[in-house]
mmCIF file with all atom_site columns, C-alpha atoms in Angstrom:
data_model
loop_
_atom_site.group_PDB
_atom_site.id
_atom_site.type_symbol
_atom_site.label_atom_id
_atom_site.label_alt_id
_atom_site.label_comp_id
_atom_site.label_asym_id
_atom_site.label_entity_id
_atom_site.label_seq_id
_atom_site.pdbx_PDB_ins_code
_atom_site.Cartn_x
_atom_site.Cartn_y
_atom_site.Cartn_z
_atom_site.occupancy
_atom_site.B_iso_or_equiv
_atom_site.pdbx_formal_charge
_atom_site.auth_seq_id
_atom_site.auth_comp_id
_atom_site.auth_asym_id
_atom_site.auth_atom_id
_atom_site.pdbx_PDB_model_num
ATOM 1   C CA . UNK A 1 1   ? -32.148 46.375 -52.858 1.00 65.00 ? 751 UNK A CA 1
ATOM 2   C CA . UNK A 1 2   ? -31.357 49.661 -51.122 1.00 79.00 ? 752 UNK A CA 1
ATOM 3   C CA . UNK A 1 3   ? -29.151 52.299 -52.729 1.00 80.00 ? 753 UNK A CA 1
ATOM 4   C CA . UNK A 1 4   ? -26.179 51.654 -50.435 1.00 81.00 ? 754 UNK A CA 1
ATOM 5   C CA . UNK A 1 5   ? -26.406 47.956 -51.298 1.00 81.00 ? 755 UNK A CA 1
ATOM 6   C CA . UNK A 1 6   ? -26.291 48.814 -55.001 1.00 80.00 ? 756 UNK A CA 1
ATOM 7   C CA . UNK A 1 7   ? -23.163 50.881 -54.366 1.00 83.00 ? 757 UNK A CA 1
ATOM 8   C CA . UNK A 1 8   ? -21.575 47.935 -52.573 1.00 86.00 ? 758 UNK A CA 1
ATOM 9   C CA . UNK A 1 9   ? -22.518 45.677 -55.493 1.00 83.00 ? 759 UNK A CA 1
ATOM 10  C CA . UNK A 1 10  ? -20.787 48.017 -57.951 1.00 84.00 ? 760 UNK A CA 1
ATOM 11  C CA . UNK A 1 11  ? -17.651 48.131 -55.841 1.00 85.00 ? 761 UNK A CA 1
ATOM 12  C CA . UNK A 1 12  ? -17.531 44.356 -55.411 1.00 87.00 ? 762 UNK A CA 1
ATOM 13  C CA . UNK A 1 13  ? -17.913 43.655 -59.144 1.00 84.00 ? 763 UNK A CA 1
ATOM 14  C CA . UNK A 1 14  ? -14.932 45.918 -59.787 1.00 86.00 ? 764 UNK A CA 1
ATOM 15  C CA . UNK A 1 15  ? -12.583 44.040 -57.457 1.00 86.00 ? 765 UNK A CA 1
ATOM 16  C CA . UNK A 1 16  ? -11.441 41.663 -60.225 1.00 87.00 ? 766 UNK A CA 1
ATOM 17  C CA . UNK A 1 17  ? -12.090 44.185 -63.049 1.00 85.00 ? 767 UNK A CA 1
ATOM 18  C CA . UNK A 1 18  ? -14.617 41.827 -64.635 1.00 82.00 ? 768 UNK A CA 1
ATOM 19  C CA . UNK A 1 19  ? -18.384 41.674 -64.761 1.00 80.00 ? 769 UNK A CA 1
ATOM 20  C CA . UNK A 1 20  ? -19.229 37.995 -64.395 1.00 82.00 ? 770 UNK A CA 1
ATOM 21  C CA . UNK A 1 21  ? -22.346 36.305 -65.737 1.00 78.00 ? 771 UNK A CA 1
ATOM 22  C CA . UNK A 1 22  ? -23.684 36.067 -62.189 1.00 82.00 ? 772 UNK A CA 1
ATOM 23  C CA . UNK A 1 23  ? -23.077 39.769 -61.601 1.00 84.00 ? 773 UNK A CA 1
ATOM 24  C CA . UNK A 1 24  ? -24.807 40.649 -64.876 1.00 80.00 ? 774 UNK A CA 1
ATOM 25  C CA . UNK A 1 25  ? -27.765 38.599 -63.684 1.00 80.00 ? 775 UNK A CA 1
ATOM 26  C CA . UNK A 1 26  ? -27.845 40.539 -60.422 1.00 84.00 ? 776 UNK A CA 1
ATOM 27  C CA . UNK A 1 27  ? -27.890 43.787 -62.374 1.00 82.00 ? 777 UNK A CA 1
ATOM 28  C CA . UNK A 1 28  ? -30.738 42.509 -64.591 1.00 80.00 ? 778 UNK A CA 1
ATOM 29  C CA . UNK A 1 29  ? -32.722 41.581 -61.483 1.00 82.00 ? 779 UNK A CA 1
ATOM 30  C CA . UNK A 1 30  ? -32.035 45.029 -60.079 1.00 80.00 ? 780 UNK A CA 1
ATOM 31  C CA . UNK A 1 31  ? -33.259 46.747 -63.256 1.00 80.00 ? 781 UNK A CA 1
ATOM 32  C CA . UNK A 1 32  ? -36.413 44.615 -63.308 1.00 81.00 ? 782 UNK A CA 1
ATOM 33  C CA . UNK A 1 33  ? -37.318 45.999 -59.880 1.00 82.00 ? 783 UNK A CA 1
ATOM 34  C CA . UNK A 1 34  ? -37.017 49.620 -61.031 1.00 79.00 ? 784 UNK A CA 1
ATOM 35  C CA . UNK A 1 35  ? -38.405 49.137 -64.549 1.00 74.00 ? 785 UNK A CA 1
ATOM 36  C CA . UNK A 1 36  ? -39.609 52.445 -65.940 1.00 70.00 ? 786 UNK A CA 1
ATOM 37  C CA . UNK A 1 37  ? -37.810 54.486 -63.264 1.00 78.00 ? 787 UNK A CA 1
ATOM 38  C CA . UNK A 1 38  ? -35.191 56.355 -65.309 1.00 78.00 ? 788 UNK A CA 1
ATOM 39  C CA . UNK A 1 39  ? -34.098 58.327 -62.262 1.00 81.00 ? 789 UNK A CA 1
ATOM 40  C CA . UNK A 1 40  ? -33.062 55.131 -60.496 1.00 81.00 ? 790 UNK A CA 1
ATOM 41  C CA . UNK A 1 41  ? -31.264 53.907 -63.601 1.00 80.00 ? 791 UNK A CA 1
ATOM 42  C CA . UNK A 1 42  ? -29.375 57.204 -63.785 1.00 82.00 ? 792 UNK A CA 1
ATOM 43  C CA . UNK A 1 43  ? -28.458 56.909 -60.112 1.00 85.00 ? 793 UNK A CA 1
ATOM 44  C CA . UNK A 1 44  ? -27.125 53.384 -60.599 1.00 84.00 ? 794 UNK A CA 1
ATOM 45  C CA . UNK A 1 45  ? -25.063 54.433 -63.612 1.00 84.00 ? 795 UNK A CA 1
ATOM 46  C CA . UNK A 1 46  ? -23.670 57.296 -61.556 1.00 86.00 ? 796 UNK A CA 1
ATOM 47  C CA . UNK A 1 47  ? -22.685 54.796 -58.856 1.00 86.00 ? 797 UNK A CA 1
ATOM 48  C CA . UNK A 1 48  ? -20.793 52.769 -61.461 1.00 87.00 ? 798 UNK A CA 1
ATOM 49  C CA . UNK A 1 49  ? -18.840 55.860 -62.504 1.00 88.00 ? 799 UNK A CA 1
ATOM 50  C CA . UNK A 1 50  ? -18.142 56.720 -58.852 1.00 87.00 ? 800 UNK A CA 1
ATOM 51  C CA . UNK A 1 51  ? -16.787 53.214 -58.230 1.00 87.00 ? 801 UNK A CA 1
ATOM 52  C CA . UNK A 1 52  ? -14.550 53.480 -61.296 1.00 87.00 ? 802 UNK A CA 1
ATOM 53  C CA . UNK A 1 53  ? -13.256 56.908 -60.276 1.00 88.00 ? 803 UNK A CA 1
ATOM 54  C CA . UNK A 1 54  ? -12.252 55.605 -56.848 1.00 87.00 ? 804 UNK A CA 1
ATOM 55  C CA . UNK A 1 55  ? -10.148 52.873 -58.445 1.00 87.00 ? 805 UNK A CA 1
ATOM 56  C CA . UNK A 1 56  ? -8.694  55.086 -61.189 1.00 86.00 ? 806 UNK A CA 1
ATOM 57  C CA . UNK A 1 57  ? -7.295  57.455 -58.578 1.00 83.00 ? 807 UNK A CA 1
ATOM 58  C CA . UNK A 1 58  ? -4.902  54.807 -57.245 1.00 84.00 ? 808 UNK A CA 1
ATOM 59  C CA . UNK A 1 59  ? -4.568  52.387 -60.182 1.00 79.00 ? 809 UNK A CA 1
ATOM 60  C CA . UNK A 1 60  ? -1.505  51.727 -62.323 1.00 84.00 ? 810 UNK A CA 1
ATOM 61  C CA . UNK A 1 61  ? -1.641  52.026 -66.119 1.00 76.00 ? 811 UNK A CA 1
ATOM 62  C CA . UNK A 1 62  ? -2.772  48.440 -66.676 1.00 79.00 ? 812 UNK A CA 1
ATOM 63  C CA . UNK A 1 63  ? -5.494  48.654 -64.047 1.00 84.00 ? 813 UNK A CA 1
ATOM 64  C CA . UNK A 1 64  ? -6.783  51.889 -65.578 1.00 82.00 ? 814 UNK A CA 1
ATOM 65  C CA . UNK A 1 65  ? -7.488  50.124 -68.872 1.00 79.00 ? 815 UNK A CA 1
ATOM 66  C CA . UNK A 1 66  ? -9.132  47.234 -67.000 1.00 85.00 ? 816 UNK A CA 1
ATOM 67  C CA . UNK A 1 67  ? -11.248 49.686 -65.025 1.00 86.00 ? 817 UNK A CA 1
ATOM 68  C CA . UNK A 1 68  ? -12.438 51.456 -68.176 1.00 85.00 ? 818 UNK A CA 1
ATOM 69  C CA . UNK A 1 69  ? -13.307 48.096 -69.754 1.00 82.00 ? 819 UNK A CA 1
ATOM 70  C CA . UNK A 1 70  ? -15.286 47.192 -66.622 1.00 83.00 ? 820 UNK A CA 1
ATOM 71  C CA . UNK A 1 71  ? -17.055 50.554 -66.708 1.00 85.00 ? 821 UNK A CA 1
ATOM 72  C CA . UNK A 1 72  ? -18.063 50.048 -70.337 1.00 82.00 ? 822 UNK A CA 1
ATOM 73  C CA . UNK A 1 73  ? -19.509 46.623 -69.490 1.00 82.00 ? 823 UNK A CA 1
ATOM 74  C CA . UNK A 1 74  ? -21.281 47.986 -66.408 1.00 83.00 ? 824 UNK A CA 1
ATOM 75  C CA . UNK A 1 75  ? -22.897 50.857 -68.332 1.00 82.00 ? 825 UNK A CA 1
ATOM 76  C CA . UNK A 1 76  ? -24.064 48.460 -71.050 1.00 78.00 ? 826 UNK A CA 1
ATOM 77  C CA . UNK A 1 77  ? -25.525 46.161 -68.395 1.00 80.00 ? 827 UNK A CA 1
ATOM 78  C CA . UNK A 1 78  ? -27.322 49.094 -66.769 1.00 79.00 ? 828 UNK A CA 1
ATOM 79  C CA . UNK A 1 79  ? -28.650 50.292 -70.127 1.00 71.00 ? 829 UNK A CA 1
ATOM 80  C CA . UNK A 1 80  ? -29.346 47.092 -72.078 1.00 60.00 ? 830 UNK A CA 1
ATOM 81  C CA . UNK A 1 81  ? -29.722 47.106 -75.847 1.00 50.00 ? 831 UNK A CA 1
ATOM 82  C CA . UNK A 1 82  ? -33.470 46.551 -75.777 1.00 47.00 ? 832 UNK A CA 1
ATOM 83  C CA . UNK A 1 83  ? -33.853 49.918 -74.065 1.00 49.00 ? 833 UNK A CA 1
ATOM 84  C CA . UNK A 1 84  ? -31.775 51.792 -76.623 1.00 46.00 ? 834 UNK A CA 1
ATOM 85  C CA . UNK A 1 85  ? -33.746 53.968 -79.060 1.00 46.00 ? 835 UNK A CA 1
ATOM 86  C CA . UNK A 1 86  ? -34.018 53.392 -82.775 1.00 46.00 ? 836 UNK A CA 1
ATOM 87  C CA . UNK A 1 87  ? -32.711 56.380 -84.704 1.00 45.00 ? 837 UNK A CA 1
ATOM 88  C CA . UNK A 1 88  ? -35.352 59.002 -85.255 1.00 44.00 ? 838 UNK A CA 1
ATOM 89  C CA . UNK A 1 89  ? -37.933 57.179 -83.158 1.00 46.00 ? 839 UNK A CA 1
ATOM 90  C CA . UNK A 1 90  ? -39.834 58.397 -80.135 1.00 45.00 ? 840 UNK A CA 1
ATOM 91  C CA . UNK A 1 91  ? -39.637 56.588 -76.832 1.00 48.00 ? 841 UNK A CA 1
ATOM 92  C CA . UNK A 1 92  ? -36.037 57.489 -76.023 1.00 69.00 ? 842 UNK A CA 1
ATOM 93  C CA . UNK A 1 93  ? -36.928 60.954 -74.761 1.00 87.00 ? 843 UNK A CA 1
ATOM 94  C CA . UNK A 1 94  ? -36.703 61.789 -71.075 1.00 91.00 ? 844 UNK A CA 1
ATOM 95  C CA . UNK A 1 95  ? -37.654 65.050 -69.354 1.00 93.00 ? 845 UNK A CA 1
ATOM 96  C CA . UNK A 1 96  ? -36.060 66.425 -66.197 1.00 93.00 ? 846 UNK A CA 1
ATOM 97  C CA . UNK A 1 97  ? -37.335 69.230 -63.991 1.00 93.00 ? 847 UNK A CA 1
ATOM 98  C CA . UNK A 1 98  ? -35.543 71.295 -61.365 1.00 90.00 ? 848 UNK A CA 1
ATOM 99  C CA . UNK A 1 99  ? -35.442 71.631 -58.491 1.00 87.00 ? 849 UNK A CA 1
ATOM 100 C CA . UNK A 1 100 ? -37.275 68.281 -58.051 1.00 85.00 ? 850 UNK A CA 1
ATOM 101 C CA . UNK A 1 101 ? -35.010 66.119 -60.240 1.00 87.00 ? 851 UNK A CA 1
ATOM 102 C CA . UNK A 1 102 ? -31.251 65.783 -59.937 1.00 89.00 ? 852 UNK A CA 1
ATOM 103 C CA . UNK A 1 103 ? -30.648 67.768 -63.118 1.00 92.00 ? 853 UNK A CA 1
ATOM 104 C CA . UNK A 1 104 ? -27.014 68.572 -62.409 1.00 92.00 ? 854 UNK A CA 1
ATOM 105 C CA . UNK A 1 105 ? -26.369 64.906 -61.655 1.00 92.00 ? 855 UNK A CA 1
ATOM 106 C CA . UNK A 1 106 ? -27.761 63.924 -65.055 1.00 94.00 ? 856 UNK A CA 1
ATOM 107 C CA . UNK A 1 107 ? -25.646 66.505 -66.871 1.00 95.00 ? 857 UNK A CA 1
ATOM 108 C CA . UNK A 1 108 ? -22.457 65.415 -65.098 1.00 95.00 ? 858 UNK A CA 1
ATOM 109 C CA . UNK A 1 109 ? -23.350 61.795 -65.838 1.00 94.00 ? 859 UNK A CA 1
ATOM 110 C CA . UNK A 1 110 ? -23.661 62.635 -69.536 1.00 95.00 ? 860 UNK A CA 1
ATOM 111 C CA . UNK A 1 111 ? -20.161 64.086 -69.524 1.00 96.00 ? 861 UNK A CA 1
ATOM 112 C CA . UNK A 1 112 ? -18.932 61.029 -67.647 1.00 95.00 ? 862 UNK A CA 1
ATOM 113 C CA . UNK A 1 113 ? -20.359 58.759 -70.334 1.00 95.00 ? 863 UNK A CA 1
ATOM 114 C CA . UNK A 1 114 ? -19.120 60.824 -73.290 1.00 96.00 ? 864 UNK A CA 1
ATOM 115 C CA . UNK A 1 115 ? -16.655 58.927 -75.460 1.00 95.00 ? 865 UNK A CA 1
ATOM 116 C CA . UNK A 1 116 ? -15.534 61.223 -78.259 1.00 96.00 ? 866 UNK A CA 1
ATOM 117 C CA . UNK A 1 117 ? -17.241 64.618 -78.593 1.00 97.00 ? 867 UNK A CA 1
ATOM 118 C CA . UNK A 1 118 ? -19.429 67.078 -76.711 1.00 98.00 ? 868 UNK A CA 1
ATOM 119 C CA . UNK A 1 119 ? -20.656 70.329 -78.271 1.00 98.00 ? 869 UNK A CA 1
ATOM 120 C CA . UNK A 1 120 ? -21.996 72.741 -75.650 1.00 98.00 ? 870 UNK A CA 1
ATOM 121 C CA . UNK A 1 121 ? -24.043 75.835 -76.498 1.00 97.00 ? 871 UNK A CA 1
ATOM 122 C CA . UNK A 1 122 ? -25.296 77.530 -73.319 1.00 94.00 ? 872 UNK A CA 1
ATOM 123 C CA . UNK A 1 123 ? -26.039 81.032 -72.087 1.00 91.00 ? 873 UNK A CA 1
ATOM 124 C CA . UNK A 1 124 ? -23.805 80.714 -69.028 1.00 88.00 ? 874 UNK A CA 1
ATOM 125 C CA . UNK A 1 125 ? -21.928 78.174 -66.902 1.00 91.00 ? 875 UNK A CA 1
ATOM 126 C CA . UNK A 1 126 ? -21.384 78.849 -63.202 1.00 89.00 ? 876 UNK A CA 1
ATOM 127 C CA . UNK A 1 127 ? -22.028 75.447 -61.595 1.00 91.00 ? 877 UNK A CA 1
ATOM 128 C CA . UNK A 1 128 ? -18.607 74.072 -60.646 1.00 91.00 ? 878 UNK A CA 1
ATOM 129 C CA . UNK A 1 129 ? -19.952 70.518 -60.539 1.00 93.00 ? 879 UNK A CA 1
ATOM 130 C CA . UNK A 1 130 ? -20.659 70.664 -64.258 1.00 94.00 ? 880 UNK A CA 1
ATOM 131 C CA . UNK A 1 131 ? -17.327 72.364 -64.943 1.00 94.00 ? 881 UNK A CA 1
ATOM 132 C CA . UNK A 1 132 ? -15.505 69.638 -63.010 1.00 94.00 ? 882 UNK A CA 1
ATOM 133 C CA . UNK A 1 133 ? -17.271 66.979 -65.112 1.00 95.00 ? 883 UNK A CA 1
ATOM 134 C CA . UNK A 1 134 ? -16.281 68.830 -68.281 1.00 96.00 ? 884 UNK A CA 1
ATOM 135 C CA . UNK A 1 135 ? -12.677 69.009 -67.099 1.00 96.00 ? 885 UNK A CA 1
ATOM 136 C CA . UNK A 1 136 ? -12.605 65.279 -66.369 1.00 96.00 ? 886 UNK A CA 1
ATOM 137 C CA . UNK A 1 137 ? -13.991 64.530 -69.826 1.00 96.00 ? 887 UNK A CA 1
ATOM 138 C CA . UNK A 1 138 ? -11.409 66.866 -71.384 1.00 97.00 ? 888 UNK A CA 1
ATOM 139 C CA . UNK A 1 139 ? -8.623  65.009 -69.570 1.00 96.00 ? 889 UNK A CA 1
ATOM 140 C CA . UNK A 1 140 ? -9.983  61.765 -71.048 1.00 95.00 ? 890 UNK A CA 1
ATOM 141 C CA . UNK A 1 141 ? -9.427  63.371 -74.467 1.00 95.00 ? 891 UNK A CA 1
ATOM 142 C CA . UNK A 1 142 ? -13.103 63.907 -75.184 1.00 96.00 ? 892 UNK A CA 1
ATOM 143 C CA . UNK A 1 143 ? -13.219 66.719 -77.756 1.00 97.00 ? 893 UNK A CA 1
ATOM 144 C CA . UNK A 1 144 ? -15.320 69.492 -76.199 1.00 97.00 ? 894 UNK A CA 1
ATOM 145 C CA . UNK A 1 145 ? -16.366 72.750 -77.845 1.00 98.00 ? 895 UNK A CA 1
ATOM 146 C CA . UNK A 1 146 ? -18.219 75.519 -76.009 1.00 97.00 ? 896 UNK A CA 1
ATOM 147 C CA . UNK A 1 147 ? -20.320 78.406 -77.313 1.00 96.00 ? 897 UNK A CA 1
ATOM 148 C CA . UNK A 1 148 ? -21.568 80.986 -74.802 1.00 92.00 ? 898 UNK A CA 1
ATOM 149 C CA . UNK A 1 149 ? -22.779 84.557 -74.411 1.00 88.00 ? 899 UNK A CA 1
ATOM 150 C CA . UNK A 1 150 ? -20.075 87.227 -74.426 1.00 77.00 ? 900 UNK A CA 1
ATOM 151 C CA . UNK A 1 151 ? -21.579 89.297 -71.615 1.00 74.00 ? 901 UNK A CA 1
ATOM 152 C CA . UNK A 1 152 ? -22.342 86.336 -69.337 1.00 59.00 ? 902 UNK A CA 1
ATOM 153 C CA . UNK A 1 153 ? -18.818 85.021 -69.894 1.00 60.00 ? 903 UNK A CA 1
ATOM 154 C CA . UNK A 1 154 ? -17.565 88.119 -68.081 1.00 61.00 ? 904 UNK A CA 1
ATOM 155 C CA . UNK A 1 155 ? -19.899 87.724 -65.090 1.00 57.00 ? 905 UNK A CA 1
ATOM 156 C CA . UNK A 1 156 ? -18.448 87.054 -61.649 1.00 57.00 ? 906 UNK A CA 1
ATOM 157 C CA . UNK A 1 157 ? -18.446 83.305 -61.089 1.00 54.00 ? 907 UNK A CA 1
ATOM 158 C CA . UNK A 1 158 ? -18.541 82.432 -64.786 1.00 67.00 ? 908 UNK A CA 1
ATOM 159 C CA . UNK A 1 159 ? -16.380 79.430 -65.637 1.00 84.00 ? 909 UNK A CA 1
ATOM 160 C CA . UNK A 1 160 ? -16.066 80.105 -69.375 1.00 86.00 ? 910 UNK A CA 1
ATOM 161 C CA . UNK A 1 161 ? -12.591 81.625 -69.032 1.00 87.00 ? 911 UNK A CA 1
ATOM 162 C CA . UNK A 1 162 ? -11.492 78.716 -66.836 1.00 89.00 ? 912 UNK A CA 1
ATOM 163 C CA . UNK A 1 163 ? -12.588 76.231 -69.506 1.00 92.00 ? 913 UNK A CA 1
ATOM 164 C CA . UNK A 1 164 ? -10.664 78.166 -72.147 1.00 91.00 ? 914 UNK A CA 1
ATOM 165 C CA . UNK A 1 165 ? -7.523  78.093 -69.996 1.00 91.00 ? 915 UNK A CA 1
ATOM 166 C CA . UNK A 1 166 ? -7.839  74.314 -69.791 1.00 93.00 ? 916 UNK A CA 1
ATOM 167 C CA . UNK A 1 167 ? -7.480  74.210 -73.565 1.00 95.00 ? 917 UNK A CA 1
ATOM 168 C CA . UNK A 1 168 ? -11.154 73.666 -74.351 1.00 96.00 ? 918 UNK A CA 1
ATOM 169 C CA . UNK A 1 169 ? -12.106 75.624 -77.503 1.00 96.00 ? 919 UNK A CA 1
ATOM 170 C CA . UNK A 1 170 ? -14.527 78.416 -76.560 1.00 94.00 ? 920 UNK A CA 1
ATOM 171 C CA . UNK A 1 171 ? -16.321 80.934 -78.755 1.00 94.00 ? 921 UNK A CA 1
ATOM 172 C CA . UNK A 1 172 ? -18.717 83.708 -77.737 1.00 92.00 ? 922 UNK A CA 1
ATOM 173 C CA . UNK A 1 173 ? -21.026 85.990 -79.676 1.00 88.00 ? 923 UNK A CA 1
ATOM 174 C CA . UNK A 1 174 ? -19.902 89.542 -80.305 1.00 81.00 ? 924 UNK A CA 1
ATOM 175 C CA . UNK A 1 175 ? -23.117 91.494 -80.552 1.00 80.00 ? 925 UNK A CA 1
ATOM 176 C CA . UNK A 1 176 ? -25.408 93.616 -78.427 1.00 79.00 ? 926 UNK A CA 1
ATOM 177 C CA . UNK A 1 177 ? -27.856 90.706 -78.296 1.00 84.00 ? 927 UNK A CA 1
ATOM 178 C CA . UNK A 1 178 ? -27.661 87.542 -76.206 1.00 88.00 ? 928 UNK A CA 1
ATOM 179 C CA . UNK A 1 179 ? -26.619 84.055 -77.269 1.00 91.00 ? 929 UNK A CA 1
ATOM 180 C CA . UNK A 1 180 ? -29.429 82.473 -75.278 1.00 92.00 ? 930 UNK A CA 1
ATOM 181 C CA . UNK A 1 181 ? -29.400 78.843 -76.442 1.00 95.00 ? 931 UNK A CA 1
ATOM 182 C CA . UNK A 1 182 ? -29.121 76.044 -73.868 1.00 96.00 ? 932 UNK A CA 1
ATOM 183 C CA . UNK A 1 183 ? -28.248 72.741 -75.482 1.00 98.00 ? 933 UNK A CA 1
ATOM 184 C CA . UNK A 1 184 ? -25.481 70.165 -75.708 1.00 98.00 ? 934 UNK A CA 1
ATOM 185 C CA . UNK A 1 185 ? -24.812 67.312 -78.136 1.00 98.00 ? 935 UNK A CA 1
ATOM 186 C CA . UNK A 1 186 ? -23.037 64.240 -76.755 1.00 97.00 ? 936 UNK A CA 1
ATOM 187 C CA . UNK A 1 187 ? -21.137 61.904 -79.106 1.00 96.00 ? 937 UNK A CA 1
ATOM 188 C CA . UNK A 1 188 ? -23.350 63.152 -81.957 1.00 94.00 ? 938 UNK A CA 1
ATOM 189 C CA . UNK A 1 189 ? -26.006 60.766 -80.644 1.00 95.00 ? 939 UNK A CA 1
ATOM 190 C CA . UNK A 1 190 ? -27.745 62.460 -77.690 1.00 96.00 ? 940 UNK A CA 1
ATOM 191 C CA . UNK A 1 191 ? -29.214 65.930 -77.431 1.00 97.00 ? 941 UNK A CA 1
ATOM 192 C CA . UNK A 1 192 ? -29.820 67.728 -74.128 1.00 98.00 ? 942 UNK A CA 1
ATOM 193 C CA . UNK A 1 193 ? -31.879 70.913 -74.423 1.00 97.00 ? 943 UNK A CA 1
ATOM 194 C CA . UNK A 1 194 ? -34.326 73.029 -72.425 1.00 96.00 ? 944 UNK A CA 1
ATOM 195 C CA . UNK A 1 195 ? -34.668 76.134 -70.279 1.00 96.00 ? 945 UNK A CA 1
ATOM 196 C CA . UNK A 1 196 ? -32.147 74.867 -67.713 1.00 95.00 ? 946 UNK A CA 1
ATOM 197 C CA . UNK A 1 197 ? -29.210 77.229 -67.147 1.00 91.00 ? 947 UNK A CA 1
ATOM 198 C CA . UNK A 1 198 ? -25.995 75.520 -66.055 1.00 93.00 ? 948 UNK A CA 1
ATOM 199 C CA . UNK A 1 199 ? -25.972 77.345 -62.722 1.00 90.00 ? 949 UNK A CA 1
ATOM 200 C CA . UNK A 1 200 ? -26.397 76.421 -59.063 1.00 88.00 ? 950 UNK A CA 1
ATOM 201 C CA . UNK A 1 201 ? -29.504 78.579 -58.779 1.00 89.00 ? 951 UNK A CA 1
ATOM 202 C CA . UNK A 1 202 ? -31.096 76.545 -61.578 1.00 89.00 ? 952 UNK A CA 1
ATOM 203 C CA . UNK A 1 203 ? -30.242 73.334 -59.749 1.00 89.00 ? 953 UNK A CA 1
ATOM 204 C CA . UNK A 1 204 ? -31.438 74.470 -56.329 1.00 89.00 ? 954 UNK A CA 1
ATOM 205 C CA . UNK A 1 205 ? -34.169 77.071 -56.771 1.00 90.00 ? 955 UNK A CA 1
ATOM 206 C CA . UNK A 1 206 ? -35.405 77.819 -60.289 1.00 89.00 ? 956 UNK A CA 1
ATOM 207 C CA . UNK A 1 207 ? -38.296 76.126 -62.043 1.00 93.00 ? 957 UNK A CA 1
ATOM 208 C CA . UNK A 1 208 ? -36.388 74.774 -65.047 1.00 93.00 ? 958 UNK A CA 1
ATOM 209 C CA . UNK A 1 209 ? -36.441 71.843 -67.441 1.00 96.00 ? 959 UNK A CA 1
ATOM 210 C CA . UNK A 1 210 ? -34.481 69.971 -70.059 1.00 96.00 ? 960 UNK A CA 1
ATOM 211 C CA . UNK A 1 211 ? -35.033 66.866 -72.128 1.00 96.00 ? 961 UNK A CA 1
ATOM 212 C CA . UNK A 1 212 ? -32.634 64.271 -73.488 1.00 96.00 ? 962 UNK A CA 1
ATOM 213 C CA . UNK A 1 213 ? -33.370 62.693 -76.839 1.00 96.00 ? 963 UNK A CA 1
ATOM 214 C CA . UNK A 1 214 ? -31.694 60.538 -79.479 1.00 93.00 ? 964 UNK A CA 1
ATOM 215 C CA . UNK A 1 215 ? -34.110 61.670 -82.196 1.00 93.00 ? 965 UNK A CA 1
ATOM 216 C CA . UNK A 1 216 ? -32.059 61.829 -85.399 1.00 90.00 ? 966 UNK A CA 1
ATOM 217 C CA . UNK A 1 217 ? -34.049 64.718 -86.899 1.00 91.00 ? 967 UNK A CA 1
ATOM 218 C CA . UNK A 1 218 ? -33.517 66.908 -83.847 1.00 93.00 ? 968 UNK A CA 1
ATOM 219 C CA . UNK A 1 219 ? -29.861 65.920 -83.621 1.00 94.00 ? 969 UNK A CA 1
ATOM 220 C CA . UNK A 1 220 ? -29.365 66.959 -87.242 1.00 94.00 ? 970 UNK A CA 1
ATOM 221 C CA . UNK A 1 221 ? -31.072 70.336 -86.737 1.00 95.00 ? 971 UNK A CA 1
ATOM 222 C CA . UNK A 1 222 ? -29.224 71.193 -83.524 1.00 96.00 ? 972 UNK A CA 1
ATOM 223 C CA . UNK A 1 223 ? -25.894 70.059 -84.984 1.00 95.00 ? 973 UNK A CA 1
ATOM 224 C CA . UNK A 1 224 ? -26.421 72.355 -87.964 1.00 95.00 ? 974 UNK A CA 1
ATOM 225 C CA . UNK A 1 225 ? -27.208 75.257 -85.642 1.00 95.00 ? 975 UNK A CA 1
ATOM 226 C CA . UNK A 1 226 ? -24.133 74.599 -83.504 1.00 96.00 ? 976 UNK A CA 1
ATOM 227 C CA . UNK A 1 227 ? -21.886 74.431 -86.568 1.00 96.00 ? 977 UNK A CA 1
ATOM 228 C CA . UNK A 1 228 ? -23.409 77.649 -87.936 1.00 95.00 ? 978 UNK A CA 1
ATOM 229 C CA . UNK A 1 229 ? -22.821 79.523 -84.666 1.00 95.00 ? 979 UNK A CA 1
ATOM 230 C CA . UNK A 1 230 ? -19.307 78.096 -84.410 1.00 94.00 ? 980 UNK A CA 1
ATOM 231 C CA . UNK A 1 231 ? -18.522 79.552 -87.846 1.00 94.00 ? 981 UNK A CA 1
ATOM 232 C CA . UNK A 1 232 ? -20.292 82.849 -87.138 1.00 93.00 ? 982 UNK A CA 1
ATOM 233 C CA . UNK A 1 233 ? -18.387 83.400 -83.881 1.00 91.00 ? 983 UNK A CA 1
ATOM 234 C CA . UNK A 1 234 ? -14.957 82.509 -85.270 1.00 87.00 ? 984 UNK A CA 1
#
């Protein structure tokens, strides 16, 4: 099945706001054909979110709830339970490299999937596509916190001040040294970390990387570091 056909499939399953048994079977068949290709899976999940966004823009209150229920079912179908990692186990880790991989697409997808919390600790944010995804998550009442570098926050094109004006809690270091971490914790269950700066140059030109993991030991360590920095920069 070609990508545009997958998009059409997503849109058609949303017409009645339900994912039927037949449609779930079609999705299983689709996943079988791209088994092991996480990039394709990420693309298909992104298509599901795109289909939902199109409907949400013109839906009434009742249809919005139905759309979100459909989206939850679609994401579960595209990421079945047997592929979910056991806590603390290997095998759930995925690496992404720019500019070859769609790194910005994966980051925005993570914000689109976030349900309750996202803690962001990054050197700088200048890629508006990521900022837009953060704003959408904030409007869905996802609790977002941001830690960044004080000097980079003042750079031309930095979106840190914009995020603060939206009401997203932001803290920066106040020292002569840099806050150079680049990681984010989604729903306390997924860690994204690596060299990748959240900038357009990183997406388009730089040789960068990040990995996504559900390893419980790493989640614990990075959560402790985030909480420590959050206290230190208060």
